[in-house]
PDB file of C-alpha atoms and ligand atoms in Angstrom:
ATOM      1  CA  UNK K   1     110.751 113.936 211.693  1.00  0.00           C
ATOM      2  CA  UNK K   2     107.290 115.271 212.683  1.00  0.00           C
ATOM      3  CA  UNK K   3     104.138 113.981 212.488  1.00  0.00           C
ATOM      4  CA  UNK K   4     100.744 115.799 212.954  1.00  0.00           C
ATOM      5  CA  UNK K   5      97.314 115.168 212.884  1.00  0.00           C
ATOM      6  CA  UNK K   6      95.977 116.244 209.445  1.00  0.00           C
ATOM      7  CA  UNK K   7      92.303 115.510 208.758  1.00  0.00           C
ATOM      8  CA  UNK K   8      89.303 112.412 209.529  1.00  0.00           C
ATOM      9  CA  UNK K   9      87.905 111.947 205.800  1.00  0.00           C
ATOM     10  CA  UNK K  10      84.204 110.418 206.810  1.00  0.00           C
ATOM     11  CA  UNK K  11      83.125 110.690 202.828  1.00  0.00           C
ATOM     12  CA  UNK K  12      85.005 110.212 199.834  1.00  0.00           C
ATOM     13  CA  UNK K  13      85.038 113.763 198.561  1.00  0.00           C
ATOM     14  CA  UNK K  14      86.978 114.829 201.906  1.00  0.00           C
ATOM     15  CA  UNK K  15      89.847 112.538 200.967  1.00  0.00           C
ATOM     16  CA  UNK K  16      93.001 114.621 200.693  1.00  0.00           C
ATOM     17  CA  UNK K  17      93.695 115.710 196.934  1.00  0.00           C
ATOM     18  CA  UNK K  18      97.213 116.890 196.905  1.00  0.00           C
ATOM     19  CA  UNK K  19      98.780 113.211 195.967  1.00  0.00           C
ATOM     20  CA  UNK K  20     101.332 112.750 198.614  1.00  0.00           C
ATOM     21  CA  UNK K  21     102.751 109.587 198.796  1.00  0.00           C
ATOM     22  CA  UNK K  22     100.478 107.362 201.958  1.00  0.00           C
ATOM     23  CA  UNK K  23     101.587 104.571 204.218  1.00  0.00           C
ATOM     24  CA  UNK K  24      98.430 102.536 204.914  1.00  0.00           C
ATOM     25  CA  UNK K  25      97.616 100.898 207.471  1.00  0.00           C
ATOM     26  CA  UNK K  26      95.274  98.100 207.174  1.00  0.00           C
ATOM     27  CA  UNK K  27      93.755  95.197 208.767  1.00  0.00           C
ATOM     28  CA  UNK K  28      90.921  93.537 211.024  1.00  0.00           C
ATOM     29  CA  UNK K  29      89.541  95.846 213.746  1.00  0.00           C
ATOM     30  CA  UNK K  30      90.701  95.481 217.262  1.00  0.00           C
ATOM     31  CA  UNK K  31      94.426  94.497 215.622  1.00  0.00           C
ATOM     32  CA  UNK K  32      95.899  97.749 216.869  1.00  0.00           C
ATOM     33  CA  UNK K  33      96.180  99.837 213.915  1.00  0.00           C
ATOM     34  CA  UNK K  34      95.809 102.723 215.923  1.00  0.00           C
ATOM     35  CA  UNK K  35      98.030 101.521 218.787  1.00  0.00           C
ATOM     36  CA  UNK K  36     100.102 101.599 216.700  1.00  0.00           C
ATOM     37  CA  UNK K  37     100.639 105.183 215.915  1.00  0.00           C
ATOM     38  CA  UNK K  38     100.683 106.478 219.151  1.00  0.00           C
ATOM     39  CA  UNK K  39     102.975 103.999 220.253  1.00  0.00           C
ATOM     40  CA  UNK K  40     105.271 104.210 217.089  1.00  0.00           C
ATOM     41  CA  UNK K  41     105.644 107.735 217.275  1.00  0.00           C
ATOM     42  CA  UNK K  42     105.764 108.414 220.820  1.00  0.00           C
ATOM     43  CA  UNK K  43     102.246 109.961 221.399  1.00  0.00           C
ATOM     44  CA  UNK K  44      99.873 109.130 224.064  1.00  0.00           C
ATOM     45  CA  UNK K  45      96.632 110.246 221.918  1.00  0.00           C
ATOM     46  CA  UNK K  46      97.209 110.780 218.608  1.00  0.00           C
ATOM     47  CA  UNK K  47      95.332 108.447 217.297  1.00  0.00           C
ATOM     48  CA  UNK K  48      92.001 106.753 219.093  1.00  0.00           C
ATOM     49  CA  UNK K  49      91.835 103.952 220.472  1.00  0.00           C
ATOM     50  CA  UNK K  50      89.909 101.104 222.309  1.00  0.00           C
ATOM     51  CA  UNK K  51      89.633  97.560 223.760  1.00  0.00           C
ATOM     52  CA  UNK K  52      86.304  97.012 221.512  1.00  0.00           C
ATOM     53  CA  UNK K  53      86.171  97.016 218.197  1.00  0.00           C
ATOM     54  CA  UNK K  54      85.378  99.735 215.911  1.00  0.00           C
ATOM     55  CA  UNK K  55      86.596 102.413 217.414  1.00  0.00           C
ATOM     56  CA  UNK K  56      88.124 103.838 214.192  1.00  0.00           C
ATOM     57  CA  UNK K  57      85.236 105.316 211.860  1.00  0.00           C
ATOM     58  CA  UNK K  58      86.962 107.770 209.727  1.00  0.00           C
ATOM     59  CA  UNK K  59      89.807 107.456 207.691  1.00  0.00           C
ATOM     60  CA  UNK K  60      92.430 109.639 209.349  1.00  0.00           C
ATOM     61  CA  UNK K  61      95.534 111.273 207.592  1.00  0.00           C
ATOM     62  CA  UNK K  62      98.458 111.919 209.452  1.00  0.00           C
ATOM     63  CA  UNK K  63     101.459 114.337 207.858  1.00  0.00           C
ATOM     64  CA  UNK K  64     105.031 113.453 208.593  1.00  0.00           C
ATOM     65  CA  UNK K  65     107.182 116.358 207.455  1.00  0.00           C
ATOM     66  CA  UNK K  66     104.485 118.020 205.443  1.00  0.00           C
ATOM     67  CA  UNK K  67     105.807 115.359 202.846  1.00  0.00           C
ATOM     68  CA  UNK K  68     103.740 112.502 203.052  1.00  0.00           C
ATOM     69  CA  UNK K  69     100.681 110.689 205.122  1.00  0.00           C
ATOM     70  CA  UNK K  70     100.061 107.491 207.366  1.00  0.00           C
ATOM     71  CA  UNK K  71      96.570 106.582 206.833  1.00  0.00           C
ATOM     72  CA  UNK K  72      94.971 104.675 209.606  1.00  0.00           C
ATOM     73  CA  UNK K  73      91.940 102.728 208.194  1.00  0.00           C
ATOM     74  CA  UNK K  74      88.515 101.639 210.291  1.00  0.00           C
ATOM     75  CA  UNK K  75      89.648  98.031 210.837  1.00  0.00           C
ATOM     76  CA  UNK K  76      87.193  95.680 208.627  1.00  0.00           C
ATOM     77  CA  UNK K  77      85.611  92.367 209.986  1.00  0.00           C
ATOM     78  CA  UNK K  78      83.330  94.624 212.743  1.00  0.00           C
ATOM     79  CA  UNK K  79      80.172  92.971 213.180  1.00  0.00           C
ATOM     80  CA  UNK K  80      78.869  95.044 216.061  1.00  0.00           C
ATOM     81  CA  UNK K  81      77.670  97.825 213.941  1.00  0.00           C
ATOM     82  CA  UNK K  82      74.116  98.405 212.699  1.00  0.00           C
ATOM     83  CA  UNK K  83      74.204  96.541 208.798  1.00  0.00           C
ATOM     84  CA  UNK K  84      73.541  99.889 206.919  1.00  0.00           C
ATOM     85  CA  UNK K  85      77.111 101.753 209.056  1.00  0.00           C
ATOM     86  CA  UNK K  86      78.910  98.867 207.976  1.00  0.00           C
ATOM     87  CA  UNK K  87      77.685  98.895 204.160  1.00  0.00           C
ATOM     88  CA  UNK K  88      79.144 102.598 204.863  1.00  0.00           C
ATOM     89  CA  UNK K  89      82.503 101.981 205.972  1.00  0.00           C
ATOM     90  CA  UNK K  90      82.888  99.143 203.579  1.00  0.00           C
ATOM     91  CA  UNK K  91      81.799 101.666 200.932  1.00  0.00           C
ATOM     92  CA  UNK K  92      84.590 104.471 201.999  1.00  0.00           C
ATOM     93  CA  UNK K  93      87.253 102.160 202.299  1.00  0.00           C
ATOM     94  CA  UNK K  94      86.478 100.383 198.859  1.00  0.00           C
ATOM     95  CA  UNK K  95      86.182 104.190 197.135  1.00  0.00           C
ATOM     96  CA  UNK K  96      89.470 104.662 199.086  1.00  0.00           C
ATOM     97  CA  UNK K  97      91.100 101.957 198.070  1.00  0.00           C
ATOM     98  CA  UNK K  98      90.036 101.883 194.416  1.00  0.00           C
ATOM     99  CA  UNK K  99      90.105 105.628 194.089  1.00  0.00           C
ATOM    100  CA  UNK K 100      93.608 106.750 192.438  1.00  0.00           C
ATOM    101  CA  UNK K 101      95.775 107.039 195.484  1.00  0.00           C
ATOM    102  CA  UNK K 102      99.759 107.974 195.739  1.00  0.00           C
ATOM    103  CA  UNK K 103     100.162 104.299 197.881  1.00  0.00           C
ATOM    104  CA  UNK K 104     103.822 103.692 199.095  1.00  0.00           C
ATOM    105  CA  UNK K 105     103.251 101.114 201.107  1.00  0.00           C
ATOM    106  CA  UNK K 106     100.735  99.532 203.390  1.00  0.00           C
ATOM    107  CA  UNK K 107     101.160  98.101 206.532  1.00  0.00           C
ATOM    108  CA  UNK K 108      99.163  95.048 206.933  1.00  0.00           C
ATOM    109  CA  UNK K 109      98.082  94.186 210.561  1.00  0.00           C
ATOM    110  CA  UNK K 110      97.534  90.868 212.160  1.00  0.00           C
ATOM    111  CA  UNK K 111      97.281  89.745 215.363  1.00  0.00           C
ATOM    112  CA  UNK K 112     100.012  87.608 216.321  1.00  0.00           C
ATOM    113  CA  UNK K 113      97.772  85.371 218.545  1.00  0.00           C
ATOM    114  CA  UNK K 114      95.527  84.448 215.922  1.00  0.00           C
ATOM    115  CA  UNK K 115      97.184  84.685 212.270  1.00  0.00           C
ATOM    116  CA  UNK K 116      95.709  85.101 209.064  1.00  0.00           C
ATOM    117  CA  UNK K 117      91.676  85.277 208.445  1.00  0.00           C
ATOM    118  CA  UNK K 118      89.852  84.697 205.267  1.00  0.00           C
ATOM    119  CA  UNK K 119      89.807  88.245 205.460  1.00  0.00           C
ATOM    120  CA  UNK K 120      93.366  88.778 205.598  1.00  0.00           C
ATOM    121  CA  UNK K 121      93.818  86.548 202.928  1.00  0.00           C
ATOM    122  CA  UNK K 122      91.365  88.777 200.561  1.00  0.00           C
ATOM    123  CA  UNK K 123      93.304  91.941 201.820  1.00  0.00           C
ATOM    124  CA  UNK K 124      96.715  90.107 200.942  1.00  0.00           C
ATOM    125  CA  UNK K 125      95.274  89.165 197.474  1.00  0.00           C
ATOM    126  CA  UNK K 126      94.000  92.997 196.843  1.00  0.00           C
ATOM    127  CA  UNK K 127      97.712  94.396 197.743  1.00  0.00           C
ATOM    128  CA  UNK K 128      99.307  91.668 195.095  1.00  0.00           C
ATOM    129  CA  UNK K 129      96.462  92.307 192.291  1.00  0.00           C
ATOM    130  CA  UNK K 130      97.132  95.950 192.261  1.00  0.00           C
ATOM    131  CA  UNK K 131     100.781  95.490 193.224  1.00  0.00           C
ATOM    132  CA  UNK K 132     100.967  97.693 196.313  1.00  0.00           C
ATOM    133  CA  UNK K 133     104.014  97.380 198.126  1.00  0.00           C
ATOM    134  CA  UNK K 134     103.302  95.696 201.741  1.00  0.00           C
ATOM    135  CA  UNK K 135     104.983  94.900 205.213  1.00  0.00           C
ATOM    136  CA  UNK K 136     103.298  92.366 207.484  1.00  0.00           C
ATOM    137  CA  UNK K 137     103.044  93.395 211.110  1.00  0.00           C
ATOM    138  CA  UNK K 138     102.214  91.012 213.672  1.00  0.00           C
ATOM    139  CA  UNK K 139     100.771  92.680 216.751  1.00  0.00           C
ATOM    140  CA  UNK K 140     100.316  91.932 220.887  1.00  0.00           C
ATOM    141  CA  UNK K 141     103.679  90.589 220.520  1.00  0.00           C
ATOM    142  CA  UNK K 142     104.104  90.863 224.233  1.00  0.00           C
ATOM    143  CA  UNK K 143     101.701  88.178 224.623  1.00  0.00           C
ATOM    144  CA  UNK K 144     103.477  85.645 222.959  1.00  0.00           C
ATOM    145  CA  UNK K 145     107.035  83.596 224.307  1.00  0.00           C
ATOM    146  CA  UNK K 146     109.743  83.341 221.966  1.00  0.00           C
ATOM    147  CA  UNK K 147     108.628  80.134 220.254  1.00  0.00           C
ATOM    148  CA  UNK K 148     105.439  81.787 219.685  1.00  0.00           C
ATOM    149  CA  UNK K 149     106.802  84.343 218.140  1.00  0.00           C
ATOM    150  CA  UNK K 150     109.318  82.703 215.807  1.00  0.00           C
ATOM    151  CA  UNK K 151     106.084  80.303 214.940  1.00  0.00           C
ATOM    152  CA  UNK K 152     103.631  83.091 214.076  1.00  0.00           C
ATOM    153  CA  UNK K 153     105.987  84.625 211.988  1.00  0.00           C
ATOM    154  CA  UNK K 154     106.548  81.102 209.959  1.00  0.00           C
ATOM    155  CA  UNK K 155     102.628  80.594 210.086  1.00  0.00           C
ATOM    156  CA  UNK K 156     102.297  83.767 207.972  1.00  0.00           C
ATOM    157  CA  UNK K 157     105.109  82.612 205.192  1.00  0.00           C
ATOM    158  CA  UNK K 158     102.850  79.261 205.308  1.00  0.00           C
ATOM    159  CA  UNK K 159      99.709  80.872 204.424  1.00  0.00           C
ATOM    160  CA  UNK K 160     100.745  83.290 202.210  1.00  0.00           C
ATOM    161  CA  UNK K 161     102.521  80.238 200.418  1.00  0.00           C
ATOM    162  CA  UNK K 162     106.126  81.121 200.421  1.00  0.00           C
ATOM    163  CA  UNK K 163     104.951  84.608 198.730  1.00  0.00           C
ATOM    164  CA  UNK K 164     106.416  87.048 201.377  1.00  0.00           C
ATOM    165  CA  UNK K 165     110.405  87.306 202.358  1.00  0.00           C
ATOM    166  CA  UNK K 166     110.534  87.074 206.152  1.00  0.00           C
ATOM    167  CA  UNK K 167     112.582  90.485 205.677  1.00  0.00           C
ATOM    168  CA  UNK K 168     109.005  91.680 205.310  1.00  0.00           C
ATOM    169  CA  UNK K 169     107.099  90.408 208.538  1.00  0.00           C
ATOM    170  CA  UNK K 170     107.785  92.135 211.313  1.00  0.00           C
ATOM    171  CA  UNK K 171     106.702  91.548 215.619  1.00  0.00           C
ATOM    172  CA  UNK K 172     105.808  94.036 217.008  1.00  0.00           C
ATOM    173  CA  UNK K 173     103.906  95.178 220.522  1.00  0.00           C
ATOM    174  CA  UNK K 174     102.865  98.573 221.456  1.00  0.00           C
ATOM    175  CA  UNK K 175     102.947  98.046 225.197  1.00  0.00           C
ATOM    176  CA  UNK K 176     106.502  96.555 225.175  1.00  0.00           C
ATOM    177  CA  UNK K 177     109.482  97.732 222.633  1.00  0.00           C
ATOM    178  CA  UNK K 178     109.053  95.175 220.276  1.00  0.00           C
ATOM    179  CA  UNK K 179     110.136  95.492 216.628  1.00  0.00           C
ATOM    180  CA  UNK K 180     109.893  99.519 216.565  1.00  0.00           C
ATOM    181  CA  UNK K 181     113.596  99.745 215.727  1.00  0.00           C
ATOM    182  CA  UNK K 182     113.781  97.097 212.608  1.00  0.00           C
ATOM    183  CA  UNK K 183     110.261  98.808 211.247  1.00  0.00           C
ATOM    184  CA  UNK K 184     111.992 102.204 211.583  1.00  0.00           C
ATOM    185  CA  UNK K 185     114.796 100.971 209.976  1.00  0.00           C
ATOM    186  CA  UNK K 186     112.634  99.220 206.904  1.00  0.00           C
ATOM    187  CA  UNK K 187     110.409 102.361 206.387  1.00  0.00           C
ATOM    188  CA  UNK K 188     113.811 104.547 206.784  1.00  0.00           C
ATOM    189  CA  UNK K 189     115.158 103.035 203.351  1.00  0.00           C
ATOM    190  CA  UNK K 190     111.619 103.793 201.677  1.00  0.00           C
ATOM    191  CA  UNK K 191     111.710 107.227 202.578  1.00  0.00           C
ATOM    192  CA  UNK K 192     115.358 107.754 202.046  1.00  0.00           C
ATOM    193  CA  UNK K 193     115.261 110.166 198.757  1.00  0.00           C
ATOM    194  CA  UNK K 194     112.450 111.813 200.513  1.00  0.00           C
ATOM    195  CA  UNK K 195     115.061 112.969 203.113  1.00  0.00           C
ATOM    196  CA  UNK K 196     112.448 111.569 206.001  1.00  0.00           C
ATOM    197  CA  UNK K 197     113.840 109.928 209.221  1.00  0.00           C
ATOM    198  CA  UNK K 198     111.535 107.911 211.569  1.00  0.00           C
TER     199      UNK K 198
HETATM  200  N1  GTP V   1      98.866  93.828 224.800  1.00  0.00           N
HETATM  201  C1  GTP V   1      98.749  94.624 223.726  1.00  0.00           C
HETATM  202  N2  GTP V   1      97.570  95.219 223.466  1.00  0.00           N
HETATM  203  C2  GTP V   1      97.487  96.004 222.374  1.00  0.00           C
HETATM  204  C3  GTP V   1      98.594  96.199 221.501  1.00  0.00           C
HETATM  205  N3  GTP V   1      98.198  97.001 220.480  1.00  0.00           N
HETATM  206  C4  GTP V   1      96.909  97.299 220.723  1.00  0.00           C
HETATM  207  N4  GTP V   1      96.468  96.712 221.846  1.00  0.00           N
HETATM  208  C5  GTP V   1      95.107  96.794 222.428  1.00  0.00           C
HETATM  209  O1  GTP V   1      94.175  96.324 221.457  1.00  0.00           O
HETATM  210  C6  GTP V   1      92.982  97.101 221.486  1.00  0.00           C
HETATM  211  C7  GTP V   1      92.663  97.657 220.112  1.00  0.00           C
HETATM  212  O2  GTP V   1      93.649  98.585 219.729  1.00  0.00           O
HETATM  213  P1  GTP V   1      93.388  99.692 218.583  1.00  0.00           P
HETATM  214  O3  GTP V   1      94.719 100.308 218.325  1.00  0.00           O
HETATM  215  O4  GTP V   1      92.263 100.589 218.955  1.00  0.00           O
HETATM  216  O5  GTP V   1      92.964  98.761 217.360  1.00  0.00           O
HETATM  217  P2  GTP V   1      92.542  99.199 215.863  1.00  0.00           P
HETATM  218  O6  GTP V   1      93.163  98.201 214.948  1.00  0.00           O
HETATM  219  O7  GTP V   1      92.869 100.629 215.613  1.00  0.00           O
HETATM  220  O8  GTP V   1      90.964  98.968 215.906  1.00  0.00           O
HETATM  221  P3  GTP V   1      89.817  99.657 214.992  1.00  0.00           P
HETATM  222  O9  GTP V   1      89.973 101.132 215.113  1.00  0.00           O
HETATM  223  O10 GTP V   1      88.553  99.102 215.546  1.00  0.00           O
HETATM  224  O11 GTP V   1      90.036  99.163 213.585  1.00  0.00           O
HETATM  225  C8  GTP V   1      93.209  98.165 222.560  1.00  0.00           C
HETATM  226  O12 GTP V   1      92.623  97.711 223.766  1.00  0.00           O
HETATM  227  C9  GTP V   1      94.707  98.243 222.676  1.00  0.00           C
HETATM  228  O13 GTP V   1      95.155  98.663 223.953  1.00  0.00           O
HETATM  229  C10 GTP V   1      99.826  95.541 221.814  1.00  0.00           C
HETATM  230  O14 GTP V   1     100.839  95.630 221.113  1.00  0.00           O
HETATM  231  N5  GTP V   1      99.843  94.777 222.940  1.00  0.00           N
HETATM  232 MG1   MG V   2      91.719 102.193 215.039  1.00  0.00          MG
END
């Protein structure tokens, strides 16, 4: 498998138009969306990031194989940003996510210190209402103990009112190797007829 850098779509008419299938990844900013794909795919700086929030502005496509895309999202609930940028980012990611995209899956972020948000919850409620297929990924695992951990994970089931299979939330830290392996292996039976390995 190999994964590349494709393009940063700031406007809607730069979104890619060839309909490849996209893994999305969503979620609050500062959750570590982008930590994420470095650390998933073993590269120091493929994606941006930062300790304070906001750091992704652009929608940015990433190719794996030349077959499909990882989307990495500007993380929503950023208040530090002048009213009218964040009108714009709210206004690319709604055109985004309305506009008639190829979704296979997203990948919904939270942090694993602080569970759901109302935010999360309107996020969770836009994936069921337009039935897109979703994992839950709990980030900064390495901060929690194993209790934490095993609570977090029931604290989403809670929330979400029974509505998830734990199959589908997963820990995971991209400091430490946590969960890498068992999100590989989820993502590895999606993408099975595509003949894609992670
Ligand atoms: N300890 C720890 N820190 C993490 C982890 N993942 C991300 N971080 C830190 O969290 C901060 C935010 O990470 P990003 O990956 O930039 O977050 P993002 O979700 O892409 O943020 P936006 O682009 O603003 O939406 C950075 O300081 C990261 O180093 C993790 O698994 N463990
Ligand atoms: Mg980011």
């Amino acid at each position: 498998m190999q994964v590349k850098f494709h393009k940063s779509a700031h406007t809607i008419s730069q979104l890619p138009k060839d309909g490849k299938p996209e893994i999305v990844l969503m979620g609050r900013s500062n959750v570590g969306k982008s930590s994420f794909i470095n650390s998933f795919f073993n590269r120091r700086n493929l994606a941006q990031t930062s300790s304070t929030p906001g750091k992704t502005r652009s929608i940015n496509f990433y190719d794996i194989d030349g077959k499909l895309y990882f989307v990495d999202l500007p993380g929503f609930g950023y208040a530090k940003v002048s009213a009218q940028e964040a009108a714009k980012w709210k206004k690319l990611i709604e055109d985004y996510l309305y506009g008639d995209r190829n979704f296979l899956l997203a990948i919904h972020f939270v942090d694993s210190r602080h569970g759901m948000t109302e935010l999360d919850l309107t996020l969770n409620y836009f994936l069921n209402e337009n039935a897109i297929p979703f994992i839950v990924v709990l980030t900064k695992a390495d901060k929690l103990n194993n209790s934490e951990k095993a609570k977090a994970k029931r604290k989403v089931i809670e929330t979400l009112g029974g509505a998830i299979e734990p199959e589908r939330i997963f820990l995971y830290s991209a400091t430490k190797k946590i969960g890498k392996n068992e999100i590989k292996r989820y993502l590895n039976k999606i993408v099975a007829r595509k003949n894609i390995r992670f």
